[in-house]
Coordinates of C-alpha atoms in Angstrom, one line a residue:
M158 CA -181.8 88.6 94.7
K159 CA -184.4 90.5 92.7
L160 CA -183.9 91.5 89.1
S161 CA -183.8 95.3 88.6
I162 CA -186.6 96.1 86.2
L163 CA -186.8 99.5 84.6
S164 CA -190.0 101.3 85.6
S165 CA -191.7 104.6 85.4
A166 CA -194.8 106.6 86.3
M167 CA -197.5 106.1 83.8
L168 CA -198.8 109.2 82.0
A169 CA -202.0 109.4 80.0
L170 CA -201.5 109.6 76.2
S171 CA -204.5 111.3 74.8
L172 CA -206.0 110.1 71.5
G173 CA -207.4 113.5 70.9
V174 CA -205.5 116.0 68.8
S175 CA -205.6 119.8 68.6
A176 CA -207.7 121.6 66.0
S177 CA -204.7 122.2 63.9
S178 CA -203.9 118.5 63.6
Q179 CA -207.3 117.0 63.2
A180 CA -207.9 114.5 60.5
A181 CA -209.7 116.0 57.5
N182 CA -213.4 115.1 57.0
D183 CA -213.2 115.8 53.3
R184 CA -210.8 113.0 52.3
Y185 CA -212.2 110.1 50.3
V186 CA -211.3 106.7 48.9
I187 CA -212.2 106.2 45.3
Q188 CA -212.2 102.6 44.0
V189 CA -211.5 102.6 40.3
D190 CA -211.1 100.4 37.2
P191 CA -207.3 99.6 37.4
Q192 CA -206.9 100.1 33.7
K193 CA -208.5 103.6 33.9
K194 CA -207.0 104.9 37.1
G195 CA -205.0 107.5 35.3
V196 CA -208.2 108.9 33.8
V197 CA -209.8 109.1 37.2
K198 CA -206.7 110.7 38.8
A199 CA -206.7 113.4 36.1
L200 CA -210.4 114.1 36.6
A201 CA -209.9 114.4 40.3
K202 CA -207.1 116.8 39.9
Q203 CA -209.1 118.9 37.4
L204 CA -211.8 119.1 40.2
G205 CA -209.1 120.5 42.6
A206 CA -208.5 117.3 44.5
Q207 CA -205.2 116.5 46.3
I208 CA -204.1 112.9 45.7
H209 CA -202.6 111.2 48.8
V210 CA -202.5 107.5 48.1
D211 CA -202.1 105.8 44.7
G212 CA -203.1 102.2 45.7
D213 CA -203.9 98.9 44.1
G214 CA -207.3 99.6 42.5
F215 CA -208.0 102.8 44.4
I216 CA -206.8 106.3 45.1
A217 CA -207.3 108.5 48.2
A218 CA -207.8 112.2 47.7
T219 CA -209.0 115.3 49.5
F220 CA -211.8 117.4 48.0
S221 CA -211.5 120.5 50.1
G222 CA -214.9 121.6 51.5
K223 CA -216.9 119.0 49.7
D224 CA -219.1 116.3 51.4
L225 CA -219.5 112.7 50.3
A226 CA -222.6 113.4 48.2
Q227 CA -220.9 116.2 46.3
V228 CA -217.8 114.1 45.6
K229 CA -220.0 111.2 44.3
G230 CA -221.7 113.7 42.0
L231 CA -218.5 115.1 40.7
L232 CA -217.0 111.6 40.1
N233 CA -220.1 110.2 38.3
N234 CA -217.8 108.3 35.9
P235 CA -218.1 104.8 34.5
H236 CA -214.5 104.0 35.7
V237 CA -215.3 104.9 39.3
K238 CA -216.6 101.9 41.2
L239 CA -217.1 103.4 44.7
V240 CA -216.5 106.6 46.6
E241 CA -216.4 106.4 50.4
L242 CA -215.0 108.3 53.4
D243 CA -211.3 107.8 54.2
Q244 CA -211.8 106.9 57.9
P245 CA -209.2 108.2 60.4
R246 CA -207.1 105.7 62.2
H247 CA -205.4 106.6 65.5
L248 CA -202.6 105.1 67.7
M249 CA -204.1 103.3 70.6
S250 CA -201.7 103.6 73.5
V251 CA -203.6 105.1 76.4
Y252 CA -201.0 105.1 79.2
A253 CA -197.5 105.8 78.1
D254 CA -194.5 106.7 80.2
D255 CA -191.4 108.0 78.4
N256 CA -189.5 107.5 81.6
G257 CA -187.1 104.5 82.2
D258 CA -183.4 103.7 83.0
P259 CA -180.5 102.3 81.1
M260 CA -180.2 98.5 81.5
T261 CA -177.0 96.5 81.5
Q262 CA -178.7 93.1 81.6
Q263 CA -181.6 91.5 79.7
V264 CA -185.0 91.7 81.3
T265 CA -187.9 89.5 80.3
P266 CA -191.3 91.3 80.4
Y267 CA -194.0 89.6 82.4
A268 CA -196.2 89.1 79.3
V269 CA -193.5 86.7 77.9
Y270 CA -193.9 84.4 80.9
Q271 CA -197.6 84.9 81.0
S272 CA -198.1 83.8 77.4
Q273 CA -195.5 80.9 77.7
A274 CA -193.3 82.5 75.0
D275 CA -190.3 81.5 77.0
Q276 CA -191.3 77.8 76.7
V277 CA -191.1 77.7 72.8
T278 CA -188.0 78.2 70.8
F279 CA -188.3 80.5 67.8
N280 CA -187.2 78.9 64.5
P281 CA -185.4 81.6 62.5
N282 CA -185.2 79.4 59.4
A283 CA -189.0 79.1 59.0
G284 CA -189.3 82.3 56.9
I285 CA -191.9 84.0 59.1
K286 CA -192.1 87.8 58.7
V287 CA -194.2 90.2 60.7
C288 CA -195.3 93.5 59.1
V289 CA -195.8 96.2 61.7
I290 CA -198.0 99.1 60.5
D291 CA -197.3 102.0 63.0
S292 CA -195.2 105.1 63.6
G293 CA -191.9 103.6 62.5
L294 CA -189.0 101.8 64.3
D295 CA -186.1 104.0 65.4
R296 CA -182.8 102.7 64.3
S297 CA -181.1 104.2 67.3
N298 CA -182.3 101.3 69.5
T299 CA -179.7 98.5 69.2
D300 CA -181.9 95.7 70.8
F301 CA -182.9 94.4 67.3
E302 CA -181.5 92.1 64.6
W303 CA -181.3 95.0 62.2
N304 CA -180.2 92.8 59.3
N305 CA -183.6 91.1 59.5
I306 CA -185.6 94.3 59.2
T307 CA -186.9 96.2 56.1
G308 CA -189.5 98.8 55.7
D309 CA -191.6 101.2 53.6
N310 CA -192.4 104.9 54.0
D311 CA -195.9 106.2 53.5
S312 CA -196.7 109.6 52.0
G313 CA -195.7 112.4 54.2
T314 CA -194.5 110.4 57.2
G315 CA -190.8 110.3 56.7
S316 CA -188.3 107.4 56.9
W317 CA -189.6 104.2 58.4
D318 CA -186.5 103.8 60.5
V319 CA -186.9 107.2 62.2
N320 CA -189.4 107.3 64.9
G321 CA -192.7 109.2 64.7
G322 CA -193.0 108.9 68.4
P323 CA -192.0 106.0 70.6
H324 CA -195.1 104.0 70.0
G325 CA -193.9 102.0 66.9
T326 CA -190.5 101.3 68.5
H327 CA -192.2 100.0 71.6
V328 CA -194.6 97.8 69.6
A329 CA -191.8 96.3 67.5
G330 CA -189.7 95.4 70.6
T331 CA -192.6 93.5 72.1
I332 CA -192.7 91.3 68.9
A333 CA -189.0 91.0 68.0
A334 CA -186.5 92.4 70.5
A335 CA -183.4 90.3 70.3
D336 CA -182.3 87.7 72.8
N337 CA -178.8 89.2 73.1
G338 CA -178.1 89.6 76.8
F339 CA -179.3 93.2 77.3
G340 CA -182.5 95.2 77.0
V341 CA -185.7 93.3 76.7
V342 CA -186.6 90.1 74.8
G343 CA -189.5 89.9 72.4
M344 CA -192.1 87.2 72.0
A345 CA -190.3 85.9 68.8
P346 CA -186.7 87.2 69.3
G347 CA -185.1 88.3 66.0
V348 CA -188.1 87.5 63.8
D349 CA -188.0 89.2 60.4
L350 CA -189.8 92.5 60.5
H351 CA -191.2 94.8 57.7
I352 CA -192.0 98.3 59.1
I353 CA -194.5 100.5 57.4
K354 CA -194.7 104.0 58.8
V355 CA -198.2 105.3 58.3
F356 CA -198.7 107.7 61.2
N357 CA -197.6 111.4 61.1
D358 CA -196.1 113.2 64.1
D359 CA -199.6 113.9 65.4
G360 CA -200.4 110.2 65.6
W361 CA -203.1 109.6 63.0
G362 CA -203.5 108.4 59.4
Y363 CA -206.4 107.1 57.2
S364 CA -208.1 103.9 56.3
S365 CA -206.6 104.2 52.8
D366 CA -203.1 104.3 54.3
L367 CA -203.8 101.0 56.0
A368 CA -205.3 99.4 52.8
H369 CA -202.2 100.5 50.9
A370 CA -200.0 99.3 53.7
A371 CA -201.6 95.8 53.6
N372 CA -200.6 95.6 49.9
L373 CA -197.1 96.6 50.8
C374 CA -197.0 94.0 53.6
S375 CA -198.0 91.4 51.0
A376 CA -195.4 92.6 48.5
A377 CA -192.7 92.3 51.3
G378 CA -193.6 88.6 51.8
A379 CA -195.1 89.1 55.3
N380 CA -197.1 86.4 57.0
I381 CA -198.5 88.5 59.8
I382 CA -199.8 92.1 59.9
S383 CA -199.8 93.7 63.4
M384 CA -201.7 96.9 63.9
S385 CA -201.9 98.7 67.3
L386 CA -204.3 101.3 66.0
G387 CA -207.9 101.9 65.1
G388 CA -210.8 104.2 64.8
G389 CA -214.5 104.5 64.2
G390 CA -216.4 103.5 61.1
S391 CA -215.7 100.7 58.6
N392 CA -214.3 101.2 55.1
S393 CA -214.8 98.6 52.4
T394 CA -211.5 99.4 50.7
E395 CA -209.6 98.8 54.0
S396 CA -211.7 95.7 54.7
N397 CA -211.1 94.2 51.3
A398 CA -207.3 94.7 51.6
F399 CA -207.2 92.8 54.9
E400 CA -209.5 90.1 53.6
A401 CA -207.3 89.5 50.6
F402 CA -204.2 89.2 52.9
T403 CA -206.1 86.6 55.1
D404 CA -207.4 84.7 52.1
A405 CA -203.9 84.4 50.7
G406 CA -202.9 82.5 53.9
G407 CA -201.8 85.4 56.2
L408 CA -202.9 86.5 59.6
V409 CA -204.0 90.0 60.5
L410 CA -204.2 91.3 64.1
A411 CA -205.4 94.7 65.5
A412 CA -206.1 96.3 68.8
A413 CA -209.6 96.3 70.3
G414 CA -209.3 99.9 71.6
N415 CA -208.7 101.6 74.8
D416 CA -211.9 103.4 75.8
G417 CA -213.2 100.7 78.1
N418 CA -216.5 100.5 76.4
N419 CA -218.4 98.1 74.0
V420 CA -217.8 100.2 70.8
R421 CA -216.4 98.2 67.9
S422 CA -213.2 99.7 66.5
Y423 CA -211.8 99.2 63.0
P424 CA -209.8 97.5 61.5
A425 CA -210.1 95.1 64.5
G426 CA -213.9 94.8 63.8
Y427 CA -213.5 93.2 60.4
S428 CA -214.0 89.5 60.3
S429 CA -210.7 89.0 58.5
V430 CA -208.8 90.7 61.4
M431 CA -208.2 89.1 64.8
M432 CA -209.3 91.5 67.6
I433 CA -207.0 91.6 70.6
G434 CA -207.8 92.8 74.1
A435 CA -205.5 93.5 77.0
N436 CA -205.0 91.9 80.5
D437 CA -202.6 92.8 83.3
A438 CA -200.0 90.8 85.1
N439 CA -202.6 89.3 87.5
N440 CA -204.8 87.8 84.7
N441 CA -207.3 90.6 85.1
I442 CA -208.9 92.4 82.2
A443 CA -207.5 95.9 81.7
D444 CA -210.0 98.5 82.6
F445 CA -209.4 100.3 79.3
S446 CA -209.8 97.3 77.0
Q447 CA -212.8 97.6 74.8
F448 CA -215.3 94.8 74.6
P449 CA -217.7 95.0 71.6
S450 CA -220.5 92.4 71.3
C451 CA -220.2 89.5 69.0
T452 CA -223.8 90.1 67.9
S453 CA -224.9 92.7 65.4
G454 CA -228.4 93.6 64.3
K455 CA -231.6 93.4 66.3
G456 CA -234.4 91.0 66.8
R457 CA -234.8 88.2 64.3
R458 CA -232.2 89.9 62.1
A459 CA -229.5 89.6 64.8
T460 CA -226.4 87.6 63.9
T461 CA -223.6 86.4 66.0
D462 CA -220.0 86.3 64.7
E463 CA -217.0 85.7 67.0
T464 CA -214.6 87.3 64.5
I465 CA -216.0 90.8 65.1
C466 CA -215.3 90.9 68.9
V467 CA -212.3 90.2 71.1
E468 CA -210.9 86.7 70.4
V469 CA -207.9 86.5 72.8
T470 CA -206.0 88.8 75.1
A471 CA -202.3 89.3 76.2
G472 CA -200.4 91.4 78.6
G473 CA -200.9 95.1 77.8
V474 CA -200.6 96.8 81.2
D475 CA -197.3 98.3 82.3
T476 CA -195.5 96.6 79.3
L477 CA -191.7 97.1 79.2
S478 CA -190.2 97.4 75.7
T479 CA -187.9 99.3 73.5
Y480 CA -187.9 103.1 73.0
P481 CA -185.9 105.4 70.7
A482 CA -182.5 105.9 72.3
G483 CA -182.6 108.2 75.3
M484 CA -186.4 109.0 75.0
A485 CA -187.3 107.1 78.2
T486 CA -186.2 107.6 81.8
A487 CA -185.9 104.8 84.3
S488 CA -185.3 104.1 88.0
S489 CA -183.2 101.4 89.7
L490 CA -183.3 100.7 93.4
T491 CA -181.1 98.5 95.6
A492 CA -181.6 97.6 99.3
D493 CA -178.6 96.2 101.0
G494 CA -177.2 95.5 97.6
G495 CA -180.3 93.5 96.3
F496 CA -182.3 94.9 93.4
I497 CA -185.9 95.9 94.0
T498 CA -188.3 96.7 91.3
S499 CA -189.2 100.4 91.3
S500 CA -191.1 103.1 89.5
S501 CA -189.5 106.5 88.9
M502 CA -191.7 109.3 90.2
E503 CA -189.6 112.5 89.7
N504 CA -186.1 114.1 89.9
A505 CA -183.2 112.6 88.0
G506 CA -180.0 111.7 90.0
S507 CA -178.1 109.1 91.9
V508 CA -178.0 108.8 95.7
T509 CA -176.8 106.3 98.3
G510 CA -177.3 106.3 102.0
S511 CA -178.5 104.7 105.2
T512 CA -182.3 104.2 105.4
Y513 CA -184.7 105.8 107.7
F514 CA -188.4 104.8 108.1
M515 CA -190.4 108.0 108.2
G516 CA -193.9 106.5 108.6
T517 CA -196.3 108.4 106.3
A518 CA -194.0 111.5 106.4
E519 CA -196.6 114.0 107.5
A520 CA -194.1 116.3 109.2
V521 CA -190.4 117.2 109.1
D522 CA -188.3 114.7 111.0
S523 CA -184.7 115.6 111.7
A524 CA -183.7 111.9 112.1
A525 CA -184.0 111.6 108.3
N526 CA -181.1 114.0 107.8
G527 CA -178.6 112.5 105.3
N528 CA -180.6 109.4 104.9
I529 CA -182.9 107.8 102.3
C530 CA -186.5 108.1 103.5
V531 CA -188.7 105.0 103.4
I532 CA -192.3 106.2 103.5
D533 CA -195.7 104.5 103.6
R534 CA -198.4 105.7 101.3
G535 CA -201.4 107.4 102.8
A536 CA -202.7 110.6 104.6
I537 CA -201.0 113.3 102.5
S538 CA -199.9 113.8 98.8
F539 CA -196.8 112.1 97.4
H540 CA -195.3 115.5 96.8
D541 CA -195.8 116.6 100.4
K542 CA -194.2 113.3 101.6
V543 CA -191.1 113.9 99.5
A544 CA -191.0 117.6 100.4
N545 CA -191.0 116.7 104.1
C546 CA -188.2 114.2 103.5
E547 CA -186.2 116.8 101.7
A548 CA -186.9 119.5 104.3
S549 CA -185.6 117.0 106.9
G550 CA -182.3 116.6 105.1
G551 CA -183.2 113.4 103.3
V552 CA -181.3 112.7 100.1
G553 CA -183.9 110.4 98.4
A554 CA -187.4 109.0 99.0
V555 CA -188.9 105.5 98.5
I556 CA -192.7 105.5 98.8
I557 CA -194.4 102.1 99.4
N558 CA -197.8 101.3 97.9
N559 CA -200.6 100.6 100.4
E560 CA -202.2 97.9 98.2
P561 CA -200.7 95.0 96.3
G562 CA -198.8 95.9 93.2
M563 CA -196.4 98.6 92.0
L564 CA -196.9 102.3 92.9
Y565 CA -197.0 104.3 89.6
A566 CA -197.3 108.0 90.3
T567 CA -195.8 111.4 89.9
L568 CA -195.3 114.3 92.3
G569 CA -197.7 116.6 90.3
E570 CA -197.2 119.5 87.9
A571 CA -196.2 121.9 90.8
N572 CA -193.3 119.7 92.0
T573 CA -190.9 121.8 94.1
T574 CA -188.7 118.9 95.3
S575 CA -185.3 118.0 93.9
I576 CA -184.3 114.6 95.5
P577 CA -184.8 111.4 93.5
A578 CA -188.1 109.7 94.4
V579 CA -189.4 106.2 93.4
G580 CA -192.5 104.1 94.1
V581 CA -192.3 100.4 95.1
A582 CA -194.7 97.5 95.6
L583 CA -196.4 96.7 98.9
E584 CA -195.0 93.1 98.6
D585 CA -191.5 94.5 99.1
R586 CA -192.3 96.5 102.3
A587 CA -190.7 94.0 104.7
I588 CA -187.4 93.9 102.8
L589 CA -187.3 97.7 102.6
L590 CA -188.0 98.3 106.3
A591 CA -185.3 95.8 107.2
A592 CA -182.6 97.3 104.9
S593 CA -179.8 99.3 106.3
T594 CA -178.6 101.0 103.1
M595 CA -180.2 101.9 99.8
A596 CA -179.2 103.3 96.4
I597 CA -181.5 105.1 94.0
N598 CA -180.7 106.0 90.4
I599 CA -183.1 107.9 88.0
G600 CA -181.8 108.7 84.5
T601 CA -182.4 108.3 80.7
S602 CA -182.9 105.0 79.0
D603 CA -183.7 103.2 75.7
F604 CA -186.4 101.2 77.4
G605 CA -189.7 102.2 79.1
F606 CA -193.3 101.2 79.9
M607 CA -196.6 101.7 78.0
S608 CA -200.1 100.4 78.5
G609 CA -202.9 99.7 76.1
T610 CA -204.4 97.2 73.7
S611 CA -201.6 98.6 71.5
M612 CA -199.2 96.6 73.7
A613 CA -201.3 93.4 73.9
T614 CA -201.6 93.3 70.1
P615 CA -197.9 92.9 69.3
A616 CA -197.7 90.4 72.2
V617 CA -200.2 88.2 70.4
S618 CA -198.6 88.9 67.0
G619 CA -195.2 87.8 68.4
V620 CA -196.7 84.7 69.9
A621 CA -198.4 83.9 66.5
A622 CA -195.0 84.3 64.8
L623 CA -193.3 82.1 67.5
V624 CA -195.8 79.3 67.1
W625 CA -196.0 79.6 63.3
S626 CA -192.2 79.3 63.1
Q627 CA -192.6 75.8 64.5
H628 CA -195.5 74.9 62.2
N629 CA -194.9 76.9 59.0
E630 CA -196.9 74.4 57.0
C631 CA -200.1 75.9 58.5
T632 CA -202.1 78.9 57.3
G633 CA -202.6 82.1 59.2
T634 CA -206.2 81.1 59.9
E635 CA -205.1 77.8 61.3
I636 CA -202.7 79.6 63.6
R637 CA -205.5 81.9 64.7
E638 CA -207.8 79.0 65.5
A639 CA -205.0 77.2 67.5
L640 CA -204.4 80.3 69.6
K641 CA -208.1 80.5 70.4
A642 CA -208.4 76.8 71.1
T643 CA -205.6 76.8 73.6
A644 CA -206.1 80.2 75.3
E645 CA -206.3 80.1 79.1
D646 CA -209.9 80.8 80.2
A647 CA -210.1 84.0 82.3
G648 CA -212.9 86.2 83.7
A649 CA -216.3 84.6 83.4
A650 CA -216.3 80.9 82.7
G651 CA -216.1 80.1 79.0
K652 CA -215.8 82.6 76.1
D653 CA -216.8 86.2 77.0
V654 CA -216.7 89.6 75.5
Y655 CA -213.8 90.8 77.6
F656 CA -211.2 88.0 77.1
G657 CA -212.7 86.2 74.2
Y658 CA -211.4 82.7 74.5
G659 CA -208.8 83.8 77.1
I660 CA -205.2 84.7 77.5
V661 CA -203.0 83.5 74.7
K662 CA -200.6 80.6 75.5
A663 CA -197.7 79.8 73.1
A664 CA -196.6 76.5 74.5
A665 CA -200.2 75.2 74.6
A666 CA -200.8 76.2 71.0
H667 CA -197.5 74.6 69.9
A668 CA -198.4 71.3 71.7
Y669 CA -201.9 71.4 70.2
L670 CA -200.6 71.8 66.7
T671 CA -197.9 69.1 67.2
A672 CA -200.5 66.6 68.5
N673 CA -203.3 67.5 66.1
G674 CA -201.8 69.0 62.9
C675 CA -202.8 72.4 61.4
E676 CA -206.5 71.6 61.4
G677 CA -206.3 71.0 65.1
G678 CA -207.8 67.5 65.1
V679 CA -211.2 69.0 64.7
T680 CA -214.0 66.4 64.9
P681 CA -217.4 67.1 63.4
P682 CA -219.8 68.5 65.9
P683 CA -222.6 66.1 67.1
T684 CA -225.6 66.4 64.9
G685 CA -229.0 64.8 64.5
G686 CA -230.1 62.7 67.4
D687 CA -233.3 63.8 68.9
I688 CA -233.0 67.3 67.4
T689 CA -235.3 67.7 64.4
L690 CA -235.6 70.4 61.8
S691 CA -238.0 70.9 58.9
L692 CA -238.2 73.7 56.3
N693 CA -241.0 75.3 54.4
G694 CA -240.6 78.1 51.7
V695 CA -243.2 80.9 51.4
K696 CA -243.6 83.8 49.1
S697 CA -245.5 87.0 50.2
R698 CA -245.8 90.2 48.2
G699 CA -242.7 89.4 46.2
A700 CA -240.6 88.6 49.2
K701 CA -239.3 85.1 50.0
F702 CA -239.2 83.5 53.5
I703 CA -238.0 80.1 54.8
N704 CA -240.0 78.9 57.8
L705 CA -238.0 76.7 60.2
S706 CA -239.7 74.3 62.6
F707 CA -237.5 72.6 65.2
A708 CA -237.7 70.5 68.3
G709 CA -235.4 68.6 70.8
L710 CA -233.3 71.6 71.9
S711 CA -233.2 72.1 75.6
G712 CA -231.6 75.6 76.0
S713 CA -233.4 78.9 76.2
D714 CA -231.9 80.1 72.9
V715 CA -231.1 78.6 69.5
D716 CA -228.4 79.4 66.9
V717 CA -229.7 79.3 63.3
Y718 CA -227.2 78.6 60.6
R719 CA -227.7 79.2 56.9
N720 CA -225.1 77.8 54.5
G721 CA -222.7 77.4 57.4
N722 CA -223.1 81.0 58.7
N723 CA -224.8 81.9 61.9
V724 CA -227.7 84.2 60.8
A725 CA -229.5 84.5 64.1
T726 CA -229.8 83.6 67.8
T727 CA -233.4 83.3 68.7
A728 CA -235.7 82.0 71.4
N729 CA -236.2 78.2 71.6
D730 CA -239.9 78.4 70.8
G731 CA -239.8 75.9 68.0
A732 CA -240.0 78.2 65.0
Y733 CA -238.0 80.8 63.1
T734 CA -238.6 82.6 59.8
D735 CA -235.6 83.5 57.7
S736 CA -236.2 86.4 55.3
L737 CA -234.3 86.1 51.9
N738 CA -233.4 89.2 50.0
T739 CA -233.4 87.6 46.6
K740 CA -235.7 86.9 43.7
S741 CA -233.5 84.1 42.3
T742 CA -234.1 80.4 42.8
L743 CA -231.3 79.2 45.0
S744 CA -230.4 76.3 47.3
Y745 CA -230.1 76.8 51.1
T746 CA -228.9 74.5 53.8
Y747 CA -230.0 75.1 57.4
K748 CA -229.2 73.7 60.9
V749 CA -230.1 74.7 64.4
C750 CA -227.9 74.4 67.5
E751 CA -228.0 74.9 71.2
A752 CA -226.9 78.5 71.5
G753 CA -223.1 78.8 71.8
T754 CA -222.5 75.0 71.5
T755 CA -221.9 72.4 68.7
T756 CA -225.0 70.4 69.7
C757 CA -226.9 70.7 66.5
S758 CA -229.6 69.2 64.3
A759 CA -228.7 67.5 61.0
E760 CA -228.5 69.8 58.1
E761 CA -231.6 70.2 56.0
S762 CA -231.7 71.8 52.5
I763 CA -234.3 73.5 50.4
T764 CA -234.3 74.9 46.9
F765 CA -236.5 77.9 46.7

């Protein structure tokens, strides 16, 4: 017997907003001397600014009608360290369906199985807490351990436990929905949560809100920050806040973005933040998942850094999770009493009846009278199929996909039908055609589906919390490395820009840390051997250069490391010149490696 899983037609959730709700372009972050913040705030107010965030070592304020250069001029004060744009940050759920169906039994989302979260037991005594920065968690949903949840409100967003849209409630459920016999189950069921509501009803906030939220997460004792959000442009105040959280032993994760391009989004693009991509139930990359390059800069100045691109992925397509009570609709379908996974298309209601196979339903067919129409996809629109069924006297319609997978669809804006209609997967066609009776129900629910890297990010956050609960002696960075080391390779062989290291696997990461400890049993990479490296310092017109000469590398490209950091990937032509932007005499240590490998020369040092 198949489990009845709530499903719904996916609707696009635009990241754009109307002109009346656009983020201001005259809002700025001012880094200040903490002891003199009051002086700067008073000065800003005298200049007509509106203060929005009073953070740790910074404020955020709007200077109406003034550009960055003007504000810098107005705040030319010794107590002001830096003035920068307060970059907008948006929710990142691309496909959202606020349709679903009430559930009387617990359903495990596919991503839980895919990420092996069902194979590891969450340890509630480990003290792990996840801080979710989003649009709030609605207290109306009962599928949470509410005694384990706290929160903070941000300026102007309202109470943290009242939803600002279903996004934040959906995200929180993917991490922590309780294992209680109904609803859904999260990756780390019942893990402690701290909710920070930073998004307004229009679905956007600012980089300063996130910087302030990071400090609140830290104050709440969180180990993990999960952010299903992002936007263009970096911001040093925001970056510093997440770097401080990571340096203190925490783990920060953020969504790669949903535009299906290679643009780097922030905060995911900061080195201190683990960037998460999305895959589907078939281990394919989601077509919306962004894939920025790990390389920045050009030519000899190009550098490669795996922490500024996708590191791992998790299920983020058609993800079932919690909604604010009654905000979703759902379908259920039975065939001869056995549950069949379905997707609600249109028209609430409950019907039962005998089945009638109507082919592709291209015409009225009186034999369908009083029956539930079973219809193949193809030839005409979904709406016209259902309309023909209804005109034939049919009481409900089941449309079968013509390709593998679930049929998610609607009947269009001009829907004139009234009978309940659902979509089903091609894989269930034989069962449906053989069934004598069916029952369809479409109604409201506390559970529904969304798609996006927004859904993949809490999946990885929950897996991290789950694994960390079994290894709470580790740091967040060590958990991050374990997740990458044990991810299942997907897509192109080896690490790639779409999947990073691959699809995250909880049981594999748990076993890895159990066998090897927090440091992962890392052995030093092979060095020396037949690979040689020599260094020579040169000054020219006041500039300083280090000439590297190397031999013994067999690949077409070479990674160049200075003081442990990859500063360039260059052609294997035996030479590279590193330009140093300093006049001081300093010591530098270099090595060269086969590009993308740990086959390297011995380290050589020079003081110059």
